Amino acid sequence: MKTTTSVRFAFEQCDPSLISRAVMAAVDQVVAEEDVDIALLEALDYPLGETFEAIRSYGIENVDIEIGGGSIRLVFGLAAPVTDVRRVFGENFDVVSSFFEVTARSEPACVELTGSLV
Amino acid sequence: MTEARTGGLADSRLDSRFRIELPAQVVSIAVGRSVIRRVVTFVDEDAQSSFLVAFTEVMANAIDEHRRIGSDDAVGIEVCFGSDDVVKIIDRGEGFQPDDIEMIHDGVTERGRGLALARAFVAGLTIASGPTGTTASLPLAGCGIVR
């Protein structure tokens, strides 16, 4: 049985550009290990990039990545809660939600993306 | 809300850090290398290659140690930057004895040969070790900067 790979980031005083680059580097590498179709692997960069842009002003403090069993889950821990994901993502919500189920929680404050890799 | 790092003087950099907790698996070496390539600007390709060789050796040692003791704990990578840029690899193994660390620094022991190689590639590499784990610090000074 394929196991789940978990990678956890915690950030202190890091600018949003570094946060997105570090996390996306990890996602790209772990997803590649899953033998995912190369087109999907490359396509994931767009919704993930839009997610970072949408939530950066809420202060990304930590990111948990779980990949395995044909699925991917990212949890972005935030300094401030997102109350309306559609408004936060704006016109990009439909594109992002075509790749991931997007949910937000206020306690602890986080945005979660869950998607399939098959 | 945190938008960006702030500071006083335009040229100053506040000390910042991020930490990654990774499974004690070979894939974690690739993840760490990939992250470093994305967040570090190296002075040239040789500097990047040398640093990544050293990083790989140290990470492999950390993963081997976790496997040796049958630990499910994560291996940690910490990137600290600002006044001094450094990449740390943290394992939760059983550590080295002080005498072993000296012999590792001199490239004598078989077990520490990978660390001796890493030290040859990264000037100023240091090891702090105790009964609950080991932290290897790889300074980026002279070869790159976290951006």
PDB file of N, CA, C and O in Angstrom, chain B residues 87-118:
ATOM      1  N   VAL B  87      22.113  26.762   6.481  1.00  0.00           N
ATOM      2  CA  VAL B  87      21.175  25.654   6.364  1.00  0.00           C
ATOM      3  C   VAL B  87      21.547  24.625   7.430  1.00  0.00           C
ATOM      4  O   VAL B  87      22.698  24.187   7.492  1.00  0.00           O
ATOM      5  N   LYS B  88      20.583  24.251   8.234  1.00  0.00           N
ATOM      6  CA  LYS B  88      20.824  23.268   9.292  1.00  0.00           C
ATOM      7  C   LYS B  88      20.024  22.005   9.010  1.00  0.00           C
ATOM      8  O   LYS B  88      18.890  22.070   8.555  1.00  0.00           O
ATOM      9  N   ILE B  89      20.644  20.877   9.283  1.00  0.00           N
ATOM     10  CA  ILE B  89      19.948  19.594   9.211  1.00  0.00           C
ATOM     11  C   ILE B  89      19.913  19.025  10.615  1.00  0.00           C
ATOM     12  O   ILE B  89      20.946  18.889  11.273  1.00  0.00           O
ATOM     13  N   ILE B  90      18.720  18.700  11.059  1.00  0.00           N
ATOM     14  CA  ILE B  90      18.517  18.282  12.444  1.00  0.00           C
ATOM     15  C   ILE B  90      17.945  16.870  12.478  1.00  0.00           C
ATOM     16  O   ILE B  90      16.873  16.616  11.899  1.00  0.00           O
ATOM     17  N   ASP B  91      18.675  15.977  13.115  1.00  0.00           N
ATOM     18  CA  ASP B  91      18.115  14.646  13.302  1.00  0.00           C
ATOM     19  C   ASP B  91      17.855  14.393  14.777  1.00  0.00           C
ATOM     20  O   ASP B  91      18.346  15.121  15.641  1.00  0.00           O
ATOM     21  N   ARG B  92      17.069  13.407  15.039  1.00  0.00           N
ATOM     22  CA  ARG B  92      16.694  13.065  16.418  1.00  0.00           C
ATOM     23  C   ARG B  92      17.232  11.687  16.770  1.00  0.00           C
ATOM     24  O   ARG B  92      16.544  10.864  17.381  1.00  0.00           O
ATOM     25  N   GLY B  93      18.480  11.461  16.333  1.00  0.00           N
ATOM     26  CA  GLY B  93      19.142  10.195  16.612  1.00  0.00           C
ATOM     27  C   GLY B  93      19.828  10.201  17.956  1.00  0.00           C
ATOM     28  O   GLY B  93      19.503  10.991  18.848  1.00  0.00           O
ATOM     29  N   GLU B  94      20.823   9.331  18.067  1.00  0.00           N
ATOM     30  CA  GLU B  94      21.485   9.151  19.355  1.00  0.00           C
ATOM     31  C   GLU B  94      22.771   9.934  19.456  1.00  0.00           C
ATOM     32  O   GLU B  94      23.474   9.855  20.466  1.00  0.00           O
ATOM     33  N   GLY B  95      23.099  10.697  18.434  1.00  0.00           N
ATOM     34  CA  GLY B  95      24.219  11.615  18.515  1.00  0.00           C
ATOM     35  C   GLY B  95      25.576  10.957  18.374  1.00  0.00           C
ATOM     36  O   GLY B  95      25.710   9.736  18.305  1.00  0.00           O
ATOM     37  N   PHE B  96      26.572  11.835  18.299  1.00  0.00           N
ATOM     38  CA  PHE B  96      27.957  11.393  18.256  1.00  0.00           C
ATOM     39  C   PHE B  96      28.589  11.652  19.607  1.00  0.00           C
ATOM     40  O   PHE B  96      28.202  12.571  20.318  1.00  0.00           O
ATOM     41  N   GLN B  97      29.609  10.878  19.924  1.00  0.00           N
ATOM     42  CA  GLN B  97      30.413  11.173  21.093  1.00  0.00           C
ATOM     43  C   GLN B  97      31.392  12.297  20.733  1.00  0.00           C
ATOM     44  O   GLN B  97      31.769  12.424  19.564  1.00  0.00           O
ATOM     45  N   PRO B  98      31.758  13.120  21.661  1.00  0.00           N
ATOM     46  CA  PRO B  98      32.677  14.231  21.362  1.00  0.00           C
ATOM     47  C   PRO B  98      33.951  13.775  20.656  1.00  0.00           C
ATOM     48  O   PRO B  98      34.398  14.416  19.722  1.00  0.00           O
ATOM     49  N   ASP B  99      34.518  12.617  21.069  1.00  0.00           N
ATOM     50  CA  ASP B  99      35.725  12.130  20.415  1.00  0.00           C
ATOM     51  C   ASP B  99      35.456  11.797  18.956  1.00  0.00           C
ATOM     52  O   ASP B  99      36.295  12.031  18.088  1.00  0.00           O
ATOM     53  N   ASP B 100      34.250  11.230  18.690  1.00  0.00           N
ATOM     54  CA  ASP B 100      33.899  10.883  17.317  1.00  0.00           C
ATOM     55  C   ASP B 100      33.822  12.141  16.457  1.00  0.00           C
ATOM     56  O   ASP B 100      34.223  12.134  15.306  1.00  0.00           O
ATOM     57  N   ILE B 101      33.287  13.231  17.028  1.00  0.00           N
ATOM     58  CA  ILE B 101      33.151  14.458  16.254  1.00  0.00           C
ATOM     59  C   ILE B 101      34.534  14.961  15.840  1.00  0.00           C
ATOM     60  O   ILE B 101      34.732  15.368  14.708  1.00  0.00           O
ATOM     61  N   GLU B 102      35.483  14.875  16.746  1.00  0.00           N
ATOM     62  CA  GLU B 102      36.839  15.314  16.411  1.00  0.00           C
ATOM     63  C   GLU B 102      37.401  14.475  15.276  1.00  0.00           C
ATOM     64  O   GLU B 102      38.011  14.993  14.351  1.00  0.00           O
ATOM     65  N   MET B 103      37.195  13.148  15.354  1.00  0.00           N
ATOM     66  CA  MET B 103      37.730  12.285  14.304  1.00  0.00           C
ATOM     67  C   MET B 103      37.000  12.530  12.990  1.00  0.00           C
ATOM     68  O   MET B 103      37.594  12.463  11.926  1.00  0.00           O
ATOM     69  N   ILE B 104      35.685  12.878  13.059  1.00  0.00           N
ATOM     70  CA  ILE B 104      34.945  13.199  11.843  1.00  0.00           C
ATOM     71  C   ILE B 104      35.551  14.435  11.203  1.00  0.00           C
ATOM     72  O   ILE B 104      35.778  14.489  10.003  1.00  0.00           O
ATOM     73  N   HIS B 105      35.846  15.429  12.036  1.00  0.00           N
ATOM     74  CA  HIS B 105      36.418  16.656  11.499  1.00  0.00           C
ATOM     75  C   HIS B 105      37.788  16.406  10.883  1.00  0.00           C
ATOM     76  O   HIS B 105      38.205  17.104   9.982  1.00  0.00           O
ATOM     77  N   ASP B 106      38.471  15.359  11.363  1.00  0.00           N
ATOM     78  CA  ASP B 106      39.768  15.028  10.794  1.00  0.00           C
ATOM     79  C   ASP B 106      39.664  14.012   9.664  1.00  0.00           C
ATOM     80  O   ASP B 106      40.661  13.622   9.085  1.00  0.00           O
ATOM     81  N   GLY B 107      38.403  13.545   9.390  1.00  0.00           N
ATOM     82  CA  GLY B 107      38.192  12.603   8.290  1.00  0.00           C
ATOM     83  C   GLY B 107      38.712  11.216   8.563  1.00  0.00           C
ATOM     84  O   GLY B 107      39.083  10.497   7.643  1.00  0.00           O
ATOM     85  N   VAL B 108      38.715  10.797   9.851  1.00  0.00           N
ATOM     86  CA  VAL B 108      39.341   9.528  10.207  1.00  0.00           C
ATOM     87  C   VAL B 108      38.357   8.357  10.200  1.00  0.00           C
ATOM     88  O   VAL B 108      38.616   7.317   9.642  1.00  0.00           O
ATOM     89  N   THR B 109      37.185   8.538  10.842  1.00  0.00           N
ATOM     90  CA  THR B 109      36.292   7.398  11.035  1.00  0.00           C
ATOM     91  C   THR B 109      35.529   7.041   9.768  1.00  0.00           C
ATOM     92  O   THR B 109      35.204   7.901   8.956  1.00  0.00           O
ATOM     93  N   GLU B 110      35.243   5.753   9.617  1.00  0.00           N
ATOM     94  CA  GLU B 110      34.472   5.274   8.482  1.00  0.00           C
ATOM     95  C   GLU B 110      33.060   5.848   8.532  1.00  0.00           C
ATOM     96  O   GLU B 110      32.519   6.330   7.552  1.00  0.00           O
ATOM     97  N   ARG B 111      32.454   5.798   9.732  1.00  0.00           N
ATOM     98  CA  ARG B 111      31.074   6.255   9.890  1.00  0.00           C
ATOM     99  C   ARG B 111      30.949   7.725   9.569  1.00  0.00           C
ATOM    100  O   ARG B 111      29.937   8.162   9.037  1.00  0.00           O
ATOM    101  N   GLY B 112      31.961   8.491   9.848  1.00  0.00           N
ATOM    102  CA  GLY B 112      31.863   9.927   9.628  1.00  0.00           C
ATOM    103  C   GLY B 112      32.469  10.390   8.322  1.00  0.00           C
ATOM    104  O   GLY B 112      32.608  11.593   8.108  1.00  0.00           O
ATOM    105  N   ARG B 113      32.793   9.445   7.430  1.00  0.00           N
ATOM    106  CA  ARG B 113      33.486   9.849   6.204  1.00  0.00           C
ATOM    107  C   ARG B 113      32.618  10.767   5.354  1.00  0.00           C
ATOM    108  O   ARG B 113      33.104  11.703   4.726  1.00  0.00           O
ATOM    109  N   GLY B 114      31.293  10.524   5.313  1.00  0.00           N
ATOM    110  CA  GLY B 114      30.397  11.385   4.557  1.00  0.00           C
ATOM    111  C   GLY B 114      30.402  12.790   5.113  1.00  0.00           C
ATOM    112  O   GLY B 114      30.389  13.756   4.350  1.00  0.00           O
ATOM    113  N   LEU B 115      30.442  12.912   6.423  1.00  0.00           N
ATOM    114  CA  LEU B 115      30.484  14.238   7.028  1.00  0.00           C
ATOM    115  C   LEU B 115      31.826  14.924   6.750  1.00  0.00           C
ATOM    116  O   LEU B 115      31.878  16.145   6.573  1.00  0.00           O
ATOM    117  N   ALA B 116      32.887  14.150   6.701  1.00  0.00           N
ATOM    118  CA  ALA B 116      34.184  14.731   6.369  1.00  0.00           C
ATOM    119  C   ALA B 116      34.163  15.274   4.947  1.00  0.00           C
ATOM    120  O   ALA B 116      34.712  16.345   4.663  1.00  0.00           O
ATOM    121  N   LEU B 117      33.497  14.526   4.061  1.00  0.00           N
ATOM    122  CA  LEU B 117      33.365  14.995   2.677  1.00  0.00           C
ATOM    123  C   LEU B 117      32.563  16.288   2.644  1.00  0.00           C
ATOM    124  O   LEU B 117      32.932  17.239   1.953  1.00  0.00           O
ATOM    125  N   ALA B 118      31.470  16.321   3.393  1.00  0.00           N
ATOM    126  CA  ALA B 118      30.628  17.522   3.433  1.00  0.00           C
ATOM    127  C   ALA B 118      31.437  18.719   3.936  1.00  0.00           C
ATOM    128  O   ALA B 118      31.324  19.822   3.405  1.00  0.00           O
TER     129      ALA B 118
END
